[in-house]
Short mmCIF file of C-alpha atoms in Angstrom, two decimals:
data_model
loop_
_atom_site.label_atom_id
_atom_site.label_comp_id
_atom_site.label_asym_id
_atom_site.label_seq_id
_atom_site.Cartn_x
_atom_site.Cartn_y
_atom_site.Cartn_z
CA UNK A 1 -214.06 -107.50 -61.10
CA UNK A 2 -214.54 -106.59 -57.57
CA UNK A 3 -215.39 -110.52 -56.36
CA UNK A 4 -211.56 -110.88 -58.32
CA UNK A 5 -209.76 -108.47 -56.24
CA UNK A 6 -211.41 -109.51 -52.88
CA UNK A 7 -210.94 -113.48 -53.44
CA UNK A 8 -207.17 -113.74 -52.78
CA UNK A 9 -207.38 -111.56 -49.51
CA UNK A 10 -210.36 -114.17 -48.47
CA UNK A 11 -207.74 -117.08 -49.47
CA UNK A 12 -205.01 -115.75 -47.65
CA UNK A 13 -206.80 -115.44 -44.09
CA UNK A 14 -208.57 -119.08 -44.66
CA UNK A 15 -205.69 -121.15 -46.19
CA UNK A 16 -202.72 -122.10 -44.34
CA UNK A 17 -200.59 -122.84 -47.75
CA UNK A 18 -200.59 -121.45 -51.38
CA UNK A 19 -197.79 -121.46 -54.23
CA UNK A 20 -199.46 -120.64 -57.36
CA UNK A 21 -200.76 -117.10 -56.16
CA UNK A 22 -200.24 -115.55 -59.75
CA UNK A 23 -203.18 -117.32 -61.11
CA UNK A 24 -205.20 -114.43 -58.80
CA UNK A 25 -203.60 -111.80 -60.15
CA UNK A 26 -204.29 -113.43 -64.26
CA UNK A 27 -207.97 -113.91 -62.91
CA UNK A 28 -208.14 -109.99 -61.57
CA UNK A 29 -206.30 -108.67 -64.65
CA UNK A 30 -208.52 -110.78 -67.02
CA UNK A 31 -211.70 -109.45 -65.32
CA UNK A 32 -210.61 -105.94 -65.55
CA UNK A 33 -209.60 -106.14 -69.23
CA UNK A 34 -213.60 -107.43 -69.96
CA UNK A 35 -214.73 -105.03 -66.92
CA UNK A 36 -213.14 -102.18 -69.52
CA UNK A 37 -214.28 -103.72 -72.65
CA UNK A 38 -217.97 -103.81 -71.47
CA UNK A 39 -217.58 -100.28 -69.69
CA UNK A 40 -216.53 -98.27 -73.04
CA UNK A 41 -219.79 -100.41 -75.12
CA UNK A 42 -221.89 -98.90 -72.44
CA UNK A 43 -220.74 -95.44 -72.17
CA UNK A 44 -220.44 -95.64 -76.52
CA UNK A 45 -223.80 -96.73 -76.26
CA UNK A 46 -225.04 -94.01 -74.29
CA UNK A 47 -223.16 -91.23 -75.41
CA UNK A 48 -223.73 -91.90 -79.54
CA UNK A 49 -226.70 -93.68 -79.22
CA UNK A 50 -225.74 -96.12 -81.41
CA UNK A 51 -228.48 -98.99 -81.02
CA UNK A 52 -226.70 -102.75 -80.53
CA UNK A 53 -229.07 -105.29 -82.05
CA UNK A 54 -228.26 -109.48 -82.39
CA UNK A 55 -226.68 -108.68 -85.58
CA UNK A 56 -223.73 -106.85 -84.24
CA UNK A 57 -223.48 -108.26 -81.05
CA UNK A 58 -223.07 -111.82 -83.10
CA UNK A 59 -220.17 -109.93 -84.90
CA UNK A 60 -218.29 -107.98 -82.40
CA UNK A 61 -218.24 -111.67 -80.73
CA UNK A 62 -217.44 -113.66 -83.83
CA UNK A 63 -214.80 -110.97 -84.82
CA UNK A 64 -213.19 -111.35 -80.99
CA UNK A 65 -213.01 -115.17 -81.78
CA UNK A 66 -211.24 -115.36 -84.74
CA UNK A 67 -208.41 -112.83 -83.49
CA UNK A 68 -207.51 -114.82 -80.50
CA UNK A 69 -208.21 -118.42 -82.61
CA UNK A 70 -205.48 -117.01 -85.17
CA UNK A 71 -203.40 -115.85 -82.41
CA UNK A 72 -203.15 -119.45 -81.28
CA UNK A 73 -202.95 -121.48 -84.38
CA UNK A 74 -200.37 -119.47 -85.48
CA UNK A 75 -198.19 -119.86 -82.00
CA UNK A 76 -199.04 -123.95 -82.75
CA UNK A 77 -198.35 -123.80 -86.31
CA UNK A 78 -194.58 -122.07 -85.44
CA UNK A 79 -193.84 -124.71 -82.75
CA UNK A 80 -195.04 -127.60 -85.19
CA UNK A 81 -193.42 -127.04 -88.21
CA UNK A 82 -189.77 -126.31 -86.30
CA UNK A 83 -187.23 -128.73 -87.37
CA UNK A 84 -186.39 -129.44 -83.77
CA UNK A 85 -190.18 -129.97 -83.30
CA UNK A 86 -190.76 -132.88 -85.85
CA UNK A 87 -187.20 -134.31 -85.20
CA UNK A 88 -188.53 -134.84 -81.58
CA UNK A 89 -192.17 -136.14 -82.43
CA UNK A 90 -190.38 -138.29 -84.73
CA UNK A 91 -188.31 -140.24 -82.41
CA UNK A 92 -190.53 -140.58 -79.69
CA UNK A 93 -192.64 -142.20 -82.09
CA UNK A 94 -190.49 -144.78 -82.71
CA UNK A 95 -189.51 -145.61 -79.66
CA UNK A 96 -192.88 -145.67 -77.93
CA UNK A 97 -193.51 -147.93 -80.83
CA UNK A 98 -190.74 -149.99 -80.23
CA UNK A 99 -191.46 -150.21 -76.37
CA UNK A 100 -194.84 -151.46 -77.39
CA UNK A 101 -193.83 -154.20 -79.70
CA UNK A 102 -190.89 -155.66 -77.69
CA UNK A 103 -192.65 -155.20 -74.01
CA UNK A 104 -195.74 -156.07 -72.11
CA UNK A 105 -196.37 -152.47 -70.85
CA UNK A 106 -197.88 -153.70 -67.76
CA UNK A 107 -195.45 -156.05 -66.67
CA UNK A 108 -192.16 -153.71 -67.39
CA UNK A 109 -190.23 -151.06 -65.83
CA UNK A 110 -189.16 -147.95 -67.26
CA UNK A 111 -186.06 -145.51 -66.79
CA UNK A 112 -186.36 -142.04 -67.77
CA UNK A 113 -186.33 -138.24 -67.09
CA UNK A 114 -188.31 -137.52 -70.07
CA UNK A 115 -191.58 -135.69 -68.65
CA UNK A 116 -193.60 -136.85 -72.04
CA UNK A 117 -192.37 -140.66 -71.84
CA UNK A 118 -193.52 -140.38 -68.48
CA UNK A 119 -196.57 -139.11 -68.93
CA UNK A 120 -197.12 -141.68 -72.27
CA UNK A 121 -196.17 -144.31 -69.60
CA UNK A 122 -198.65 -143.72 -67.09
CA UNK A 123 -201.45 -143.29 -69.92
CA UNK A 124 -200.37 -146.77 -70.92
CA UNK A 125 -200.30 -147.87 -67.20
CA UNK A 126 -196.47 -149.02 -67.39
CA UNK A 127 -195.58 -151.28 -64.02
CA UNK A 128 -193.11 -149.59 -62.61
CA UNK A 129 -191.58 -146.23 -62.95
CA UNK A 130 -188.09 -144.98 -62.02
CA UNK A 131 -188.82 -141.69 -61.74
CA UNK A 132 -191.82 -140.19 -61.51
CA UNK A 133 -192.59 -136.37 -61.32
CA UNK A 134 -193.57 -134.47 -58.13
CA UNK A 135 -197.71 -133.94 -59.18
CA UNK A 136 -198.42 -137.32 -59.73
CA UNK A 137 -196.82 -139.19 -57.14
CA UNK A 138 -197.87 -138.83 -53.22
CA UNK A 139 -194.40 -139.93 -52.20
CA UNK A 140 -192.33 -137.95 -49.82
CA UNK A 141 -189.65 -135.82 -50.89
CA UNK A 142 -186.83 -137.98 -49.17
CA UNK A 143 -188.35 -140.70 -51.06
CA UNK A 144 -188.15 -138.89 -54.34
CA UNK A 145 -184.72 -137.92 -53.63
CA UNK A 146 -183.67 -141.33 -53.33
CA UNK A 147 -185.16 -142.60 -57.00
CA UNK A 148 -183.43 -139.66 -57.82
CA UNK A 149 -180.10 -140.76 -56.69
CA UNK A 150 -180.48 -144.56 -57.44
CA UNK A 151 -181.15 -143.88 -60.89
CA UNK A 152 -178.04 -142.04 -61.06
CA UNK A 153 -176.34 -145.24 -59.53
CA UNK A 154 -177.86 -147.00 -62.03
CA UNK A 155 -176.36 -145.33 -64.95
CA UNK A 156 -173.27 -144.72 -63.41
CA UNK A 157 -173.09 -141.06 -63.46
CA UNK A 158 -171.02 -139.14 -61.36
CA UNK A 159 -171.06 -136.14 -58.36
CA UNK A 160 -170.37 -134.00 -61.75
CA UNK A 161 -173.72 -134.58 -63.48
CA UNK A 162 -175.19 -134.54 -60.10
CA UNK A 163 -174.00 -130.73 -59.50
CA UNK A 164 -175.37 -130.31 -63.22
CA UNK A 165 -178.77 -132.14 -62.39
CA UNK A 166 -179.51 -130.03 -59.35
CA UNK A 167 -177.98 -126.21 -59.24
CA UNK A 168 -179.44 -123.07 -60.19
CA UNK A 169 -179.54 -121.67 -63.70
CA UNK A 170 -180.38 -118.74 -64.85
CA UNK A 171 -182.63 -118.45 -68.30
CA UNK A 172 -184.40 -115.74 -70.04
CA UNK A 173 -185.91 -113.95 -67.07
CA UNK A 174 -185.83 -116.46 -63.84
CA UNK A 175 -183.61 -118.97 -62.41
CA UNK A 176 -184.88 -122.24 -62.61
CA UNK A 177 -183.34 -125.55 -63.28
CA UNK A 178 -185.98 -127.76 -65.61
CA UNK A 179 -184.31 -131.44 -64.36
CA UNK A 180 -184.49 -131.31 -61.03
CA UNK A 181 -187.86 -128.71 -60.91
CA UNK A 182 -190.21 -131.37 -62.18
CA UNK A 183 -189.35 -133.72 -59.57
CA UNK A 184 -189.77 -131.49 -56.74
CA UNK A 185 -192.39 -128.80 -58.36
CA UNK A 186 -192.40 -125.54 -56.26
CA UNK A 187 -190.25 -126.59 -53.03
CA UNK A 188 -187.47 -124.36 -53.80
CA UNK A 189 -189.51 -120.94 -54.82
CA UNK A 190 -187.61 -117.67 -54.70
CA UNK A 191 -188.79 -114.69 -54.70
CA UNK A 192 -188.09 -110.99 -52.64
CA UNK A 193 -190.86 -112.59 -50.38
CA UNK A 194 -189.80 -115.66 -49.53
CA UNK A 195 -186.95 -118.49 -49.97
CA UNK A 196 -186.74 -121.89 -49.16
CA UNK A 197 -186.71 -122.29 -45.33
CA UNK A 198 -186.60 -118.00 -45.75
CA UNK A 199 -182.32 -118.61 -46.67
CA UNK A 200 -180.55 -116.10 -47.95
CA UNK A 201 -177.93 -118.89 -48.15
CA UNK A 202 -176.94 -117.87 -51.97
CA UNK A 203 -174.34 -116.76 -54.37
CA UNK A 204 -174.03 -112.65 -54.58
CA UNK A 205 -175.76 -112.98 -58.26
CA UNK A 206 -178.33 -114.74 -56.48
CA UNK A 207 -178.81 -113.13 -53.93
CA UNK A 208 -179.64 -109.38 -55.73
CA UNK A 209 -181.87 -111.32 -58.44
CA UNK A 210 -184.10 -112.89 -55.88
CA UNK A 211 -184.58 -109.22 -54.29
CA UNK A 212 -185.24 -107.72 -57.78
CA UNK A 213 -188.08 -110.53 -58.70
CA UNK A 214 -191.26 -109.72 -58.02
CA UNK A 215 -193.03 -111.17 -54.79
CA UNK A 216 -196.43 -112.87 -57.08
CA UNK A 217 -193.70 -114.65 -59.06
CA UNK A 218 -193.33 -118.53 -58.09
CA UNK A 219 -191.91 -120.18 -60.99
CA UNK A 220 -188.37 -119.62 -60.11
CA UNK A 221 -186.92 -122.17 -58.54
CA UNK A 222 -183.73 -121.47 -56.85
CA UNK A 223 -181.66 -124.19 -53.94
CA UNK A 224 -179.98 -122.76 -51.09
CA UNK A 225 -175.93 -123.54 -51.04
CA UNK A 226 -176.62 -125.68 -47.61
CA UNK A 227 -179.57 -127.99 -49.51
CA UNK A 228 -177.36 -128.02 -52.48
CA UNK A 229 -174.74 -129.54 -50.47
CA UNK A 230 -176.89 -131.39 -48.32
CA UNK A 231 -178.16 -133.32 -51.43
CA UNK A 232 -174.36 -133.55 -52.75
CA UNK A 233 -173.55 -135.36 -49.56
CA UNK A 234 -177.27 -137.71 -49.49
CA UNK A 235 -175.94 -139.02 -53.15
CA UNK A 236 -172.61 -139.30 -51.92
CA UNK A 237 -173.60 -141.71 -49.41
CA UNK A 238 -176.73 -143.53 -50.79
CA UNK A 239 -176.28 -147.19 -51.23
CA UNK A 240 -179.95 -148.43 -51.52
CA UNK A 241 -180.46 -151.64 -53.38
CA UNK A 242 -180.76 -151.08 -57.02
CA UNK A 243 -183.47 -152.61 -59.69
CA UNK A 244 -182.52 -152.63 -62.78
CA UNK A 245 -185.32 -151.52 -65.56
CA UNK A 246 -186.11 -153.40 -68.49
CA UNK A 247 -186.49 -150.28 -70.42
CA UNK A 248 -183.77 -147.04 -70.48
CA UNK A 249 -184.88 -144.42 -72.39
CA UNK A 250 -182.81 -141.05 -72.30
CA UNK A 251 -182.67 -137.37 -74.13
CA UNK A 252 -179.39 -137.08 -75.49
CA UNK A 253 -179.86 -132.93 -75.01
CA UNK A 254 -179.72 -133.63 -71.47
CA UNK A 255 -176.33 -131.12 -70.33
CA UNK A 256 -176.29 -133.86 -67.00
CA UNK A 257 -176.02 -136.86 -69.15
CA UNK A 258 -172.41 -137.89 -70.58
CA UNK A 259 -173.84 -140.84 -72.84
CA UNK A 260 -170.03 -141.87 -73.83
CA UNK A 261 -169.56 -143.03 -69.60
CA UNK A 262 -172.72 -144.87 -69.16
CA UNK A 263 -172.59 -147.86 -67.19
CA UNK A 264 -175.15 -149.68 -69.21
CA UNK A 265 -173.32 -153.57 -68.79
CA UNK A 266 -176.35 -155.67 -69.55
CA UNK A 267 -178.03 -153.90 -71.83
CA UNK A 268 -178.18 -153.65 -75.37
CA UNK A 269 -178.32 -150.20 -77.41
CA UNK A 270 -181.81 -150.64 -79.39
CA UNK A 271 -182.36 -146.90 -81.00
CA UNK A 272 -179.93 -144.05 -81.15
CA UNK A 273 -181.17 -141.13 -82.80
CA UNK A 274 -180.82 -137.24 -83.11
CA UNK A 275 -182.68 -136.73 -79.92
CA UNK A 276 -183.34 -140.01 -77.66
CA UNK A 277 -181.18 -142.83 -77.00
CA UNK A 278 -182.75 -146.43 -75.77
CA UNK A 279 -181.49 -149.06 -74.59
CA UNK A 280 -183.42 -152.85 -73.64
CA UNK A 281 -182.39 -155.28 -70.90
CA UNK A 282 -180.75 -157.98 -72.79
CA UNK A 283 -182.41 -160.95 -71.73
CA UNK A 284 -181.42 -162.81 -74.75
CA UNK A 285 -184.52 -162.48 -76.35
CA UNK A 286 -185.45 -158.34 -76.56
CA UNK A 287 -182.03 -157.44 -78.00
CA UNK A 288 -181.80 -160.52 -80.34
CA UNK A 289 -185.11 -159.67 -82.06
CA UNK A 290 -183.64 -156.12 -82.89
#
Protein backbone atom coordinates (compact mmCIF):
# COMPACT_ATOMS: atom_id res chain seq x y z
CA UNK A 1 0.00 0.00 0.00
CA UNK A 2 2.77 2.26 0.85
CA UNK A 3 5.11 1.10 -2.44
CA UNK A 4 1.39 2.34 -4.25
CA UNK A 5 1.34 5.74 -2.90
CA UNK A 6 5.14 6.41 -3.34
CA UNK A 7 5.34 5.01 -7.11
CA UNK A 8 3.64 7.91 -8.94
CA UNK A 9 5.75 10.62 -7.04
CA UNK A 10 8.95 8.36 -8.23
CA UNK A 11 7.27 8.50 -11.91
CA UNK A 12 6.72 11.99 -11.92
CA UNK A 13 10.44 13.17 -11.08
CA UNK A 14 11.92 10.34 -13.63
CA UNK A 15 9.49 10.60 -16.63
CA UNK A 16 9.32 13.49 -18.81
CA UNK A 17 5.60 12.49 -20.19
CA UNK A 18 2.52 10.63 -18.74
CA UNK A 19 -1.34 10.70 -19.76
CA UNK A 20 -2.92 7.83 -18.17
CA UNK A 21 -2.04 8.94 -14.47
CA UNK A 22 -5.44 7.52 -13.09
CA UNK A 23 -4.30 4.03 -13.42
CA UNK A 24 -1.99 5.14 -10.08
CA UNK A 25 -4.60 6.27 -8.27
CA UNK A 26 -6.94 2.59 -9.26
CA UNK A 27 -3.57 0.78 -8.25
CA UNK A 28 -3.35 2.88 -4.68
CA UNK A 29 -7.12 2.61 -4.08
CA UNK A 30 -7.11 -1.16 -4.97
CA UNK A 31 -4.19 -1.77 -2.53
CA UNK A 32 -5.84 0.03 0.23
CA UNK A 33 -9.21 -1.71 -0.19
CA UNK A 34 -7.06 -5.37 0.33
CA UNK A 35 -4.61 -3.34 2.82
CA UNK A 36 -8.21 -2.95 4.89
CA UNK A 37 -9.56 -6.27 4.12
CA UNK A 38 -6.41 -8.07 5.50
CA UNK A 39 -6.11 -5.43 8.45
CA UNK A 40 -9.76 -6.17 10.02
CA UNK A 41 -8.88 -10.48 9.53
CA UNK A 42 -5.92 -9.66 11.63
CA UNK A 43 -7.21 -7.51 14.30
CA UNK A 44 -10.67 -10.17 14.21
CA UNK A 45 -8.18 -12.68 14.59
CA UNK A 46 -6.57 -11.31 17.47
CA UNK A 47 -9.19 -9.80 19.28
CA UNK A 48 -11.85 -13.07 19.12
CA UNK A 49 -9.40 -15.51 18.70
CA UNK A 50 -11.08 -17.11 16.20
CA UNK A 51 -8.47 -19.72 14.71
CA UNK A 52 -8.31 -19.49 10.52
CA UNK A 53 -7.45 -22.96 9.28
CA UNK A 54 -7.23 -24.08 5.15
CA UNK A 55 -10.80 -24.78 5.39
CA UNK A 56 -11.98 -21.27 5.76
CA UNK A 57 -9.37 -19.53 4.21
CA UNK A 58 -10.36 -21.80 0.91
CA UNK A 59 -13.92 -20.33 1.52
CA UNK A 60 -13.60 -16.76 2.40
CA UNK A 61 -11.50 -16.93 -1.07
CA UNK A 62 -13.89 -19.07 -3.05
CA UNK A 63 -16.86 -16.97 -1.64
CA UNK A 64 -14.82 -13.54 -2.85
CA UNK A 65 -14.64 -15.25 -6.36
CA UNK A 66 -17.93 -16.02 -7.10
CA UNK A 67 -19.27 -12.40 -6.04
CA UNK A 68 -17.07 -10.55 -8.37
CA UNK A 69 -17.42 -13.63 -11.24
CA UNK A 70 -21.36 -12.93 -10.96
CA UNK A 71 -20.77 -9.33 -10.91
CA UNK A 72 -19.22 -9.68 -14.34
CA UNK A 73 -21.24 -12.23 -16.11
CA UNK A 74 -24.10 -10.48 -15.29
CA UNK A 75 -22.67 -6.90 -16.72
CA UNK A 76 -21.79 -9.37 -20.06
CA UNK A 77 -24.96 -11.14 -20.03
CA UNK A 78 -26.97 -7.41 -20.05
CA UNK A 79 -24.74 -6.08 -22.90
CA UNK A 80 -25.22 -9.48 -24.90
CA UNK A 81 -28.63 -10.12 -24.91
CA UNK A 82 -29.54 -6.15 -25.84
CA UNK A 83 -31.33 -5.94 -29.05
CA UNK A 84 -28.93 -3.29 -30.22
CA UNK A 85 -26.16 -5.77 -29.15
CA UNK A 86 -27.08 -8.81 -31.44
CA UNK A 87 -28.41 -6.45 -34.24
CA UNK A 88 -24.71 -5.21 -34.36
CA UNK A 89 -22.87 -8.69 -34.00
CA UNK A 90 -25.21 -9.70 -36.57
CA UNK A 91 -24.24 -7.46 -39.32
CA UNK A 92 -20.74 -7.35 -38.84
CA UNK A 93 -20.92 -10.89 -39.32
CA UNK A 94 -22.10 -10.72 -42.53
CA UNK A 95 -20.17 -8.37 -43.84
CA UNK A 96 -16.80 -9.57 -42.60
CA UNK A 97 -18.11 -12.65 -44.24
CA UNK A 98 -18.85 -11.09 -47.29
CA UNK A 99 -15.42 -9.17 -47.40
CA UNK A 100 -13.87 -12.56 -47.08
CA UNK A 101 -15.61 -14.32 -49.87
CA UNK A 102 -15.50 -11.52 -52.52
CA UNK A 103 -11.74 -10.19 -51.56
CA UNK A 104 -8.23 -11.37 -51.18
CA UNK A 105 -7.72 -9.75 -47.69
CA UNK A 106 -4.16 -9.21 -48.35
CA UNK A 107 -4.26 -7.66 -51.55
CA UNK A 108 -7.33 -5.08 -50.74
CA UNK A 109 -7.92 -1.84 -49.21
CA UNK A 110 -10.37 -0.96 -46.74
CA UNK A 111 -12.45 2.31 -45.84
CA UNK A 112 -13.82 2.67 -42.50
CA UNK A 113 -14.20 4.44 -39.09
CA UNK A 114 -15.45 1.42 -37.47
CA UNK A 115 -12.80 0.74 -34.53
CA UNK A 116 -13.91 -3.23 -34.58
CA UNK A 117 -13.62 -3.57 -38.56
CA UNK A 118 -10.43 -2.10 -38.00
CA UNK A 119 -9.22 -4.03 -35.57
CA UNK A 120 -10.84 -7.44 -37.51
CA UNK A 121 -8.77 -5.98 -40.42
CA UNK A 122 -5.49 -5.86 -38.99
CA UNK A 123 -6.07 -9.44 -37.31
CA UNK A 124 -6.68 -10.55 -40.86
CA UNK A 125 -3.62 -8.49 -42.08
CA UNK A 126 -5.81 -6.39 -44.70
CA UNK A 127 -3.26 -4.41 -47.29
CA UNK A 128 -4.06 -1.23 -46.85
CA UNK A 129 -6.02 0.76 -44.40
CA UNK A 130 -7.70 4.18 -44.76
CA UNK A 131 -7.81 5.00 -41.48
CA UNK A 132 -6.17 3.62 -38.88
CA UNK A 133 -6.45 4.53 -35.10
CA UNK A 134 -3.86 6.58 -33.13
CA UNK A 135 -2.28 3.26 -30.89
CA UNK A 136 -1.50 1.25 -33.64
CA UNK A 137 -0.05 3.37 -36.14
CA UNK A 138 3.49 5.30 -35.57
CA UNK A 139 2.43 7.94 -38.06
CA UNK A 140 2.54 11.57 -37.23
CA UNK A 141 -0.39 13.45 -36.35
CA UNK A 142 -0.27 15.74 -39.56
CA UNK A 143 -0.17 12.54 -41.31
CA UNK A 144 -3.21 11.19 -39.58
CA UNK A 145 -4.97 14.32 -40.15
CA UNK A 146 -4.58 14.05 -43.70
CA UNK A 147 -6.19 10.23 -44.06
CA UNK A 148 -8.54 11.90 -42.05
CA UNK A 149 -9.44 14.52 -44.49
CA UNK A 150 -8.90 12.47 -47.75
CA UNK A 151 -11.28 10.02 -46.68
CA UNK A 152 -13.71 12.68 -46.28
CA UNK A 153 -12.84 13.71 -49.97
CA UNK A 154 -13.42 10.45 -50.82
CA UNK A 155 -16.94 10.18 -49.76
CA UNK A 156 -17.76 13.49 -50.57
CA UNK A 157 -18.76 14.84 -47.31
CA UNK A 158 -18.85 18.27 -46.53
CA UNK A 159 -17.23 21.21 -43.93
CA UNK A 160 -20.72 20.24 -42.09
CA UNK A 161 -19.89 16.64 -41.16
CA UNK A 162 -16.44 17.82 -40.68
CA UNK A 163 -17.58 20.35 -37.74
CA UNK A 164 -19.68 17.16 -36.61
CA UNK A 165 -16.57 14.74 -36.91
CA UNK A 166 -14.30 16.92 -34.84
CA UNK A 167 -16.02 19.35 -32.00
CA UNK A 168 -16.59 18.83 -28.50
CA UNK A 169 -19.53 16.99 -27.00
CA UNK A 170 -20.58 16.69 -23.94
CA UNK A 171 -21.92 13.04 -22.57
CA UNK A 172 -22.81 11.64 -19.28
CA UNK A 173 -20.05 13.15 -17.18
CA UNK A 174 -17.05 14.41 -19.66
CA UNK A 175 -16.72 15.98 -22.93
CA UNK A 176 -15.35 13.85 -25.37
CA UNK A 177 -16.03 13.33 -28.99
CA UNK A 178 -15.70 9.26 -29.78
CA UNK A 179 -14.90 9.93 -33.88
CA UNK A 180 -12.28 12.00 -33.86
CA UNK A 181 -10.76 10.67 -30.11
CA UNK A 182 -9.70 7.33 -31.50
CA UNK A 183 -7.68 8.79 -34.12
CA UNK A 184 -5.78 11.10 -32.06
CA UNK A 185 -6.05 9.20 -28.46
CA UNK A 186 -5.21 11.67 -25.59
CA UNK A 187 -3.79 14.85 -27.60
CA UNK A 188 -6.57 17.02 -26.68
CA UNK A 189 -6.92 16.16 -22.67
CA UNK A 190 -8.72 18.66 -20.49
CA UNK A 191 -8.70 18.89 -17.29
CA UNK A 192 -8.40 21.97 -14.32
CA UNK A 193 -4.63 20.98 -14.75
CA UNK A 194 -3.92 21.19 -18.02
CA UNK A 195 -5.32 21.88 -21.75
CA UNK A 196 -4.04 21.36 -24.97
CA UNK A 197 -1.04 23.71 -25.54
CA UNK A 198 -2.42 25.00 -21.66
CA UNK A 199 -5.56 27.12 -23.94
CA UNK A 200 -8.19 28.37 -22.32
CA UNK A 201 -9.28 29.07 -25.93
CA UNK A 202 -13.03 27.63 -25.21
CA UNK A 203 -16.69 28.25 -25.16
CA UNK A 204 -17.98 29.74 -21.54
CA UNK A 205 -19.67 26.08 -20.94
CA UNK A 206 -16.36 24.86 -21.57
CA UNK A 207 -14.48 26.73 -20.04
CA UNK A 208 -16.23 26.31 -16.19
CA UNK A 209 -16.51 22.37 -16.89
CA UNK A 210 -12.84 21.95 -17.53
CA UNK A 211 -12.19 23.91 -14.07
CA UNK A 212 -14.80 21.74 -12.26
CA UNK A 213 -13.14 18.24 -13.60
CA UNK A 214 -10.89 16.78 -11.58
CA UNK A 215 -7.02 17.15 -12.33
CA UNK A 216 -6.32 12.77 -12.36
CA UNK A 217 -9.07 12.74 -15.01
CA UNK A 218 -7.66 12.27 -18.74
CA UNK A 219 -10.34 10.81 -20.67
CA UNK A 220 -11.94 13.98 -21.67
CA UNK A 221 -11.03 15.11 -24.68
CA UNK A 222 -11.82 18.61 -25.44
CA UNK A 223 -10.22 20.96 -28.92
CA UNK A 224 -9.39 24.43 -28.45
CA UNK A 225 -11.61 26.96 -30.83
CA UNK A 226 -8.08 27.96 -32.67
CA UNK A 227 -7.22 23.92 -33.46
CA UNK A 228 -10.82 23.51 -34.25
CA UNK A 229 -10.51 26.06 -36.81
CA UNK A 230 -7.15 25.34 -37.71
CA UNK A 231 -8.30 21.81 -38.79
CA UNK A 232 -11.56 23.47 -40.50
CA UNK A 233 -9.19 25.45 -42.64
CA UNK A 234 -6.35 22.15 -43.25
CA UNK A 235 -9.65 20.24 -44.80
CA UNK A 236 -10.65 23.21 -46.49
CA UNK A 237 -7.58 23.32 -48.40
CA UNK A 238 -6.32 19.67 -48.70
CA UNK A 239 -6.08 18.42 -52.19
CA UNK A 240 -3.80 15.30 -51.79
CA UNK A 241 -4.17 12.65 -54.40
CA UNK A 242 -6.91 10.29 -53.58
CA UNK A 243 -6.95 6.19 -53.72
CA UNK A 244 -9.88 4.84 -53.98
CA UNK A 245 -10.56 1.53 -51.67
CA UNK A 246 -11.89 -1.55 -52.90
CA UNK A 247 -13.85 -1.97 -49.81
CA UNK A 248 -16.30 0.96 -47.98
CA UNK A 249 -17.69 -0.11 -45.05
CA UNK A 250 -19.64 2.52 -42.84
CA UNK A 251 -21.98 2.71 -39.45
CA UNK A 252 -25.06 4.17 -40.48
CA UNK A 253 -25.37 5.60 -36.53
CA UNK A 254 -22.59 7.72 -37.41
CA UNK A 255 -24.35 11.64 -36.59
CA UNK A 256 -21.20 12.87 -39.26
CA UNK A 257 -22.31 10.63 -41.99
CA UNK A 258 -25.34 11.81 -44.34
CA UNK A 259 -25.52 8.36 -46.32
CA UNK A 260 -28.33 9.97 -48.78
CA UNK A 261 -25.12 12.61 -50.24
CA UNK A 262 -22.46 10.10 -50.63
CA UNK A 263 -20.34 10.43 -53.51
CA UNK A 264 -19.92 6.76 -54.01
CA UNK A 265 -19.80 6.93 -58.32
CA UNK A 266 -18.06 3.64 -58.94
CA UNK A 267 -19.20 1.64 -56.52
CA UNK A 268 -21.87 -0.65 -56.05
CA UNK A 269 -24.15 -0.87 -52.75
CA UNK A 270 -23.45 -4.68 -51.61
CA UNK A 271 -25.21 -4.80 -47.90
CA UNK A 272 -27.45 -2.25 -46.30
CA UNK A 273 -28.63 -3.15 -43.05
CA UNK A 274 -29.98 -1.77 -39.64
CA UNK A 275 -26.54 -0.80 -38.58
CA UNK A 276 -23.66 -0.94 -41.40
CA UNK A 277 -23.80 -0.01 -44.89
CA UNK A 278 -21.09 -1.53 -47.58
CA UNK A 279 -20.34 -0.82 -50.55
CA UNK A 280 -17.58 -2.84 -53.25
CA UNK A 281 -15.54 -1.21 -56.02
CA UNK A 282 -17.35 -2.25 -59.05
CA UNK A 283 -14.85 -3.72 -61.13
CA UNK A 284 -17.33 -5.63 -63.07
CA UNK A 285 -16.76 -8.66 -61.42
CA UNK A 286 -17.31 -8.00 -57.26
CA UNK A 287 -20.68 -6.29 -57.77
CA UNK A 288 -21.89 -8.70 -60.55
CA UNK A 289 -21.40 -11.77 -58.32
CA UNK A 290 -23.74 -10.08 -55.66
Amino acid sequence: FLASLFAPIVFILISPKTCVFHHFVNLTILNAFLFLIFYFLIISKSLIKFKFNSRYNFVLILIFFVFFTFQEITKVNLKKNSESHIQYRNEFNLVTKKIESNYKIKDIGLLTFETDLIVWSIMKNIKYLDLNISIFTPKKDFMIEEDIFSVFKKLGLNEVSFDLFIKNQKSSWRYINQHITKFVYYKYSANSLFTYKNSNDFEKDEIEHIKKTHLLLQQQQMIPKFELERLKSEFKKFDGNLIFPEVILLNKTDEFLNNKNLNLDGYCNIFNGKVFVMYFKDDGKSCNNQ
